[in-house]
XYZ file of C-alpha atoms in Angstrom:
436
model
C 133.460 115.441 31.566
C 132.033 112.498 33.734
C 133.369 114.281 36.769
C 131.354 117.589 35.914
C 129.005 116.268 35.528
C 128.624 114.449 38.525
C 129.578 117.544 39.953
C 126.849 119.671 38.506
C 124.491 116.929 39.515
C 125.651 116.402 42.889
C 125.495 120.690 43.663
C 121.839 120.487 41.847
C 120.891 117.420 44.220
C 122.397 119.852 46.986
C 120.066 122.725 46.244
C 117.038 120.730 45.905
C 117.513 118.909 48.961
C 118.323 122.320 50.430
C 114.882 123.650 48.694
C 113.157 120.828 50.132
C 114.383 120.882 53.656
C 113.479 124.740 53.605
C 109.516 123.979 52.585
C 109.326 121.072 55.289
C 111.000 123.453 57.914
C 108.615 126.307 57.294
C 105.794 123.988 56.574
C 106.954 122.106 60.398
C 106.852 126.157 61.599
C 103.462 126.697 60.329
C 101.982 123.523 61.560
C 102.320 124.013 65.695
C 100.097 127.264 65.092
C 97.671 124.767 63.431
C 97.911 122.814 65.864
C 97.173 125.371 68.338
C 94.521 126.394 66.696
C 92.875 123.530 66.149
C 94.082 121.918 69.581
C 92.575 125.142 71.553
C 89.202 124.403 70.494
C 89.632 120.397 70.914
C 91.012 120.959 74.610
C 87.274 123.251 75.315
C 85.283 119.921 74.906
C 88.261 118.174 76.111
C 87.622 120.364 79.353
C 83.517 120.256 79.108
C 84.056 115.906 78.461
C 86.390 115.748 81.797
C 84.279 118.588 83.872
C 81.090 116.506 83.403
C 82.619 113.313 85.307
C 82.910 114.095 88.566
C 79.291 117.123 88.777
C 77.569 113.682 87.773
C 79.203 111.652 90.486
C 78.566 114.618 92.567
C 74.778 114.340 92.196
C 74.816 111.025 93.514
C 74.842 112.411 97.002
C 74.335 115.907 97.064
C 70.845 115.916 95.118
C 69.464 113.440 97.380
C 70.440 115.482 100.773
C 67.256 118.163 100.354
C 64.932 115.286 99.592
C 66.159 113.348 102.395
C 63.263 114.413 105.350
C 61.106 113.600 102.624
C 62.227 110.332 102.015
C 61.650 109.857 106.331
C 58.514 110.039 106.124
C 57.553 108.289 103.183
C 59.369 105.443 104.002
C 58.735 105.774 107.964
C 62.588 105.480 108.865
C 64.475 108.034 111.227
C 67.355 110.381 110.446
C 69.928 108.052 110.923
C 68.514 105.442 108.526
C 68.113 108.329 105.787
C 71.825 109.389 106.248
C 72.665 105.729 105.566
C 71.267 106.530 101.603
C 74.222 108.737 101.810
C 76.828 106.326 103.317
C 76.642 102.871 102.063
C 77.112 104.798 98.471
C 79.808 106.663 99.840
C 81.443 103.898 101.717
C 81.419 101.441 98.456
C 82.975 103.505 96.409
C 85.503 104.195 99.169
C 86.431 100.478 99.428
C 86.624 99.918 95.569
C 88.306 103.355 94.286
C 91.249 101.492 95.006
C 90.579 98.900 92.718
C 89.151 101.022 89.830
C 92.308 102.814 90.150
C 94.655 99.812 89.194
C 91.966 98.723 86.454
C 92.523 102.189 84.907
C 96.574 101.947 84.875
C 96.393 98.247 83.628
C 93.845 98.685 81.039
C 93.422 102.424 80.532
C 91.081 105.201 81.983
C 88.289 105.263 79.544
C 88.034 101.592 79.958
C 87.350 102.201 83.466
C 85.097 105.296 83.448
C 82.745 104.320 80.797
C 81.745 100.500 82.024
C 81.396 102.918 85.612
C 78.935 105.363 84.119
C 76.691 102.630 82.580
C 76.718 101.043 86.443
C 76.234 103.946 88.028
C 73.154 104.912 85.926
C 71.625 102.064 85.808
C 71.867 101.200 89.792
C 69.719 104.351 89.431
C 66.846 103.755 87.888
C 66.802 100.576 90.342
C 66.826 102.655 93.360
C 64.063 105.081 91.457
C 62.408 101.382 91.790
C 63.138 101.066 94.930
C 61.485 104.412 96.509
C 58.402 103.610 94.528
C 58.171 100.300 95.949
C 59.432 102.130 99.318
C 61.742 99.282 99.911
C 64.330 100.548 101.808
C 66.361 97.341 101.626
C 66.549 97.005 98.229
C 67.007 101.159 98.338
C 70.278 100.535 100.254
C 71.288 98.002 97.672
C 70.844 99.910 94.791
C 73.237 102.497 96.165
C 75.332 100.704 96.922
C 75.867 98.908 93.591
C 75.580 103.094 92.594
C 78.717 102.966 94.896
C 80.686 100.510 92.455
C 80.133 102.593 89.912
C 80.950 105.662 91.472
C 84.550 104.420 92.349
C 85.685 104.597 88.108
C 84.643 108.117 87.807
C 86.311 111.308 89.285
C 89.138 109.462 90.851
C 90.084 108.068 87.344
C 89.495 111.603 85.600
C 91.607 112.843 87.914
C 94.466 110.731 86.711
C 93.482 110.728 82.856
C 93.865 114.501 83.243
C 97.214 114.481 84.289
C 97.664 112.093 81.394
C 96.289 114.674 78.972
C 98.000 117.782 80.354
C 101.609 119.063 82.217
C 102.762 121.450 83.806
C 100.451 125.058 84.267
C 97.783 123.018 81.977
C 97.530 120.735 84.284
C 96.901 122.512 87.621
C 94.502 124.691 85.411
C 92.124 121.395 84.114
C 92.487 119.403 87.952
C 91.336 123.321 89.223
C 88.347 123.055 86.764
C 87.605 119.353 87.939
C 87.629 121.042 91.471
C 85.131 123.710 90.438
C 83.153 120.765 88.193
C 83.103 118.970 91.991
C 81.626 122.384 93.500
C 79.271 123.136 91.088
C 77.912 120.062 91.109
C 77.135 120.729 94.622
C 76.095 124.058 93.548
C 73.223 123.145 91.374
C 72.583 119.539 92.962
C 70.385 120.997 95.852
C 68.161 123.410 93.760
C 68.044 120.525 90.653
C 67.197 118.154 93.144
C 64.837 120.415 95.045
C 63.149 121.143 91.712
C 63.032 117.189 90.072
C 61.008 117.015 93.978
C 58.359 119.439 92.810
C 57.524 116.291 90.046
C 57.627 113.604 92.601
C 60.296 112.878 95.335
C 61.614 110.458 93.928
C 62.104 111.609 90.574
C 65.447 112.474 91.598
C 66.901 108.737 91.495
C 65.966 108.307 88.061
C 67.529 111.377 86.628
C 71.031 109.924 87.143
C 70.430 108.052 84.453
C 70.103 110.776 81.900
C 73.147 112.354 83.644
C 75.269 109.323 83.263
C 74.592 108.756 79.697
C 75.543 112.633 78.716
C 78.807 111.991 80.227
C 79.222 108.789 78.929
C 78.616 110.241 75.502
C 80.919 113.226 75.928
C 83.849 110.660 77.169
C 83.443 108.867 74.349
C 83.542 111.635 71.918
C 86.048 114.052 72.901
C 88.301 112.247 74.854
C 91.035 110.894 72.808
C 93.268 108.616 75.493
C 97.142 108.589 75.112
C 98.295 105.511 73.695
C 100.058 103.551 76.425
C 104.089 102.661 76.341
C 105.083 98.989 77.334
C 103.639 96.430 78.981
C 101.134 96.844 82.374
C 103.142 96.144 85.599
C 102.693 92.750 87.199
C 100.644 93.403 90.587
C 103.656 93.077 92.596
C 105.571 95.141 91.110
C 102.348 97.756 91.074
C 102.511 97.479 94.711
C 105.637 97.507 95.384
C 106.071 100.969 93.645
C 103.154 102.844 95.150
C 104.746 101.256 98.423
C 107.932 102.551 97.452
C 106.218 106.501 96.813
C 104.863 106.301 100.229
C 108.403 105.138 101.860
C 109.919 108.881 99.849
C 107.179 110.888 100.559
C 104.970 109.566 103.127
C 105.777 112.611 105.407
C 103.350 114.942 103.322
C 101.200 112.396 101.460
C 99.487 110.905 104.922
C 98.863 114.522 105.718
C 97.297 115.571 102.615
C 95.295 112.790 102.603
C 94.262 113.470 106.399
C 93.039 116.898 104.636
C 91.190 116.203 101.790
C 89.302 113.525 103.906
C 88.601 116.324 106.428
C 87.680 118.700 104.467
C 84.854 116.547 103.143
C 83.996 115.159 105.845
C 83.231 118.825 107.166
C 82.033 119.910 103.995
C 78.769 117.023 103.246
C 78.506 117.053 107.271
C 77.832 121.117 107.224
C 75.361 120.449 104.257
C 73.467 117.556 105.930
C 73.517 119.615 109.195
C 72.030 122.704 107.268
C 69.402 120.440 105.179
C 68.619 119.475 108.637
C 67.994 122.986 110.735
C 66.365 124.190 107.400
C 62.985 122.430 107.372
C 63.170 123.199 111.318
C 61.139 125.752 112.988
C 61.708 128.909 113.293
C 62.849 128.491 109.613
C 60.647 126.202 107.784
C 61.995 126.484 104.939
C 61.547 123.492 102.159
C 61.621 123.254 98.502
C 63.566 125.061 96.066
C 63.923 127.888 98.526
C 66.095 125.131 100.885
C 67.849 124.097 97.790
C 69.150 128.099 97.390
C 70.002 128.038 100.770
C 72.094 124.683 100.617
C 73.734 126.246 97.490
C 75.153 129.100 98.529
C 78.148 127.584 100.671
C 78.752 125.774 98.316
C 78.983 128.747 95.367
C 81.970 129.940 97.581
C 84.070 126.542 97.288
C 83.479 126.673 93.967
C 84.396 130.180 92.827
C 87.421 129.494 94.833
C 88.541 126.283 93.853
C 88.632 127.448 89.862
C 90.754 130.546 91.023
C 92.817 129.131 92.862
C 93.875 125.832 89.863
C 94.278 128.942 87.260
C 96.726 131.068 90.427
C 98.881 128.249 91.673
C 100.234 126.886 88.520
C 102.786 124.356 89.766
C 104.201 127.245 92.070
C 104.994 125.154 95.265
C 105.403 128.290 97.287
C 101.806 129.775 96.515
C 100.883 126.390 96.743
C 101.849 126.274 100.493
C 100.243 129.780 100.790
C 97.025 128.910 99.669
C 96.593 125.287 101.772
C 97.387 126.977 105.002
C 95.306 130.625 104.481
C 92.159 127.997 103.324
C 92.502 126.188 106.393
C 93.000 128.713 108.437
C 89.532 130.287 107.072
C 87.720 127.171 108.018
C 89.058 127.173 111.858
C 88.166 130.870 112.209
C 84.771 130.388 110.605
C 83.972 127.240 111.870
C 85.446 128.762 115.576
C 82.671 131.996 115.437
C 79.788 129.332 114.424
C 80.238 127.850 118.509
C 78.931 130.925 119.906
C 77.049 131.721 116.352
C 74.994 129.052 115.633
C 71.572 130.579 116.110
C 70.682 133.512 113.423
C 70.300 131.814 109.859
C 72.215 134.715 108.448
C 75.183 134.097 110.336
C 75.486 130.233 110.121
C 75.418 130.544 106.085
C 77.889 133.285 106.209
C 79.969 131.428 108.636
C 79.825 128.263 106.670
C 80.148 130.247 103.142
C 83.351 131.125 104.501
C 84.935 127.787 105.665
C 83.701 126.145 101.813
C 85.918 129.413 100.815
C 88.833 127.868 102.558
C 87.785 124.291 101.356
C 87.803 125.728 97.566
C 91.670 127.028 97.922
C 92.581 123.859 100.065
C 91.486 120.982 97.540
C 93.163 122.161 94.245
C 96.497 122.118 95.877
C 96.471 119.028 97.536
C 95.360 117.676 94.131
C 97.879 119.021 92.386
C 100.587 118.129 94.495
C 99.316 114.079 94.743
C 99.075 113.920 91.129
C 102.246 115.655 90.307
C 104.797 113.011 92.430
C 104.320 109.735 90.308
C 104.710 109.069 86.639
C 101.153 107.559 84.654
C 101.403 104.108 84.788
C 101.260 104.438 88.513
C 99.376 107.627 89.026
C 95.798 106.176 89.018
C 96.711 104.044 92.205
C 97.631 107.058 94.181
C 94.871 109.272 92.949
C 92.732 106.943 93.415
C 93.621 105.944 97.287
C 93.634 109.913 97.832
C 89.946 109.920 96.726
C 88.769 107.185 98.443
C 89.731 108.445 101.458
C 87.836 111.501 100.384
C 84.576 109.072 100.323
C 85.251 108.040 103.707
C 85.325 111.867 104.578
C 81.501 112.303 102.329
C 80.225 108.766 103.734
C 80.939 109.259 107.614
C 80.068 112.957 107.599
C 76.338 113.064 108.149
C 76.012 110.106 110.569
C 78.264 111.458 112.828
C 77.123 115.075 112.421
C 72.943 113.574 113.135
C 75.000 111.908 116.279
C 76.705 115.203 117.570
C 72.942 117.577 116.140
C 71.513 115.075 118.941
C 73.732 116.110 121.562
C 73.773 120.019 120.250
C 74.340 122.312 117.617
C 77.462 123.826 119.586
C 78.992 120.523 119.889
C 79.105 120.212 116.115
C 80.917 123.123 115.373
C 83.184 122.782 118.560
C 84.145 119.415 117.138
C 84.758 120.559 113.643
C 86.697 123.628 114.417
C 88.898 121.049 116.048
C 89.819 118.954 113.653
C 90.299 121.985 111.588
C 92.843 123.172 113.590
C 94.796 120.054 113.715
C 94.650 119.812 110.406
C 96.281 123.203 109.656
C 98.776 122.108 111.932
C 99.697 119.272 109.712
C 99.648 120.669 106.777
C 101.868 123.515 107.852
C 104.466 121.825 109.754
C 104.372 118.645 107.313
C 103.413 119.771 103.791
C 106.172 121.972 102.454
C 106.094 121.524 98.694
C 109.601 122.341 96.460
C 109.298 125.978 94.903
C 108.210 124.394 91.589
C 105.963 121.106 91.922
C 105.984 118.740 89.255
């Protein structure tokens, strides 16, 4: 009887078990469409939270390049003082993206980007000081400390996004970062053409305000993945980014040699075009310069969105669209030698080459960020867009040096290193069919 019994009980225990494991498995089934649900919504602010990172760090140079014959003349300094505004912020953050990059893998991106936003605005408002006073000195110290906190921004969303996201996601949200890049260079020359029309230099204090909505929006709706073991010792941290460039140092120099020129073109072409602008025959100032300075830059960033949502991790459309982009910007930049004096054309001409600079950058990006796992991955990011700085902070002095000489020379010398930078890419960077 005892044995029935324990029978009967044990079958019973059996079928509820059985029952149970049923309602957990469909319940488990049900809850990934939840999540889905649910997680497509989160991953829109997720995207807005990330996207507003680098447009703000983009204003930091960008909206100051229409007000910068302005800032000549109220300050009595020549062009190549001016362009300095532009590269001492530029070349700071250069030096110290490095830096920001290991604080971010030792102590974790948010960490990193929001102390950087609170820097970066406030060196702002100091350098709003600083034109009011029109002390240039203390001008060129405020951006530079700007320049410190520039270096914890995009580079480190860069690498928090590939935190975040894999695979197709992934090249999708660094293609949107792209495009947040380009339309902050979009609507930079028209918003700071318009902040202008208040008083000139309005525009320093406004990255204030900008820096605290993105602060905000970090804060909110960007929820960090918890970190697994302990932070590397720093020589082990260098050994193993030393030990990525020993296995793939054949492509990695060269991508890095093209992102840094294709900035270096791209802010050199926009301080260039500020220039000739306000210049007779054209004359043209105000917002109406801003719309002009804009439109370039509308093509990059049309381009660079399409082009993160096309390539996927597709190495072989990757390679595709890296060597059609630069071979855009040696064509265009080729015709702008001989034409370089109708308005018309030199937009076009330049519209064109940001084209190719919009398919170029999501791929490299993709590609850097796909070769190392996270506890490394803000190092190499983070080199790749400092170099990028170098590209921003050297491009206007040297293209006010070579405007001096003549308008020909600058495009003569950009088509150039186009060129040789399409050769490099092509005969160096030759991605697997599926990139990680």
């Amino acid at each position: 009887m005892a044995t029935t019994r324990t029978k009967k009980d044990a079958r019973a225990s059996f079928v509820a078990d059985a029952a149970r494991t049923e309602d957990e498995s469909s319940l488990t089934r049900r809850r990934p469409a939840e999540r889905v649900s649910s997680g497509g919504r989160s991953k829109v602010w997720e995207y807005i939270a990330l996207a507003t990172v680098p447009v703000v760090l983009v204003l930091g140079n960008s909206m100051i390049v229409p007000i910068l014959p302005t800032l000549q003349r109220e300050l009595g300094i020549s062009s190549l003082q001016s362009s300095l505004v532009i590269t001492l912020f530029s070349l700071t953050a250069a030096f110290l993206i490095p830096v920001a990059g290991f604080l971010s893998d030792r102590f974790g991106r948010k960490a990193v980007i929001v102390p950087a936003l609170i820097i970066y605005g406030g060196a702002g408002i100091l350098s709003g000081f600083a034109a009011v006073w029109h002390s240039y000195g203390l001008l060129l110290a405020a951006r530079a400390l700007q320049g410190i906190g520039a270096s914890g921004t995009t580079p480190i969303v860069m690498a928090l996004t590939g935190d975040l996201y894999k695979d197709a996601e992934e090249s999708r949200a660094l293609g949107l970062i792209e495009a947040a890049n380009g339309s902050g260079k979009v609507i930079s020359p028209i918003l700071g053409s318009l902040l202008a029309l208040i008083v000139w230099y309005a525009v320093f204090f406004s990255f204030s305000v900008f820096c605290l909505l993105s602060m905000i929006a970090v804060l909110v709706w960007i929820k960090e993945p918890k970190r697994e073991g302990e932070p590397m010792r720093i020589k082990e941290y260098l050994s193993k980014t030393g030990q990525i460039f020993k296995q793939h140092g054949r492509w990695l120099y060269a991508s890095f040699w093209a992102g840094t020129a294709a900035l270096f073109i791209l802010f050199g072409v926009l301080f260039f075009l500020s220039n000739i602008l306000e210049e007779p025959p054209y004359s043209i100032e105000g917002v109406r310069k801003g719309f002009f300075l804009s439109i370039p830059l509308f093509g990059m960033v049309t381009f660079a969105y399409l082009t993160g949502i096309v390539i996927k991790k597709n190495g072989v459309l990757i390679r595709w669209m890296m060597n059609i982009g630069l071979l855009l910007m040696v064509v265009a930049l080729g015709l702008a030698i001989w034409f370089n004096n109708n308005l018309y054309w030199v937009i076009g001409l330049l519209t064109a080459s940001s084209v190719g600079t919009g398919m170029l950058l999501p791929c490299l990006t993709t590609m850097i960020t796909g070769i190392v796992e996270k506890a490394e991955r803000g190092m190499l990011t983070s080199l790749y867009s400092g170099l990028r700085f170098f590209g921003v902070a050297l491009g206007p002095p040297i293209f006010g040096w070579m405007m001096g000489i003549s308008h020909r020379i600058v495009f003569i010398a950009v088509s150039l290193m186009s060129f040789v930078t399409l050769a490099l890419v092509f005969f160096l960077v030759k991605p697997a069919k599926t990139v990680k």
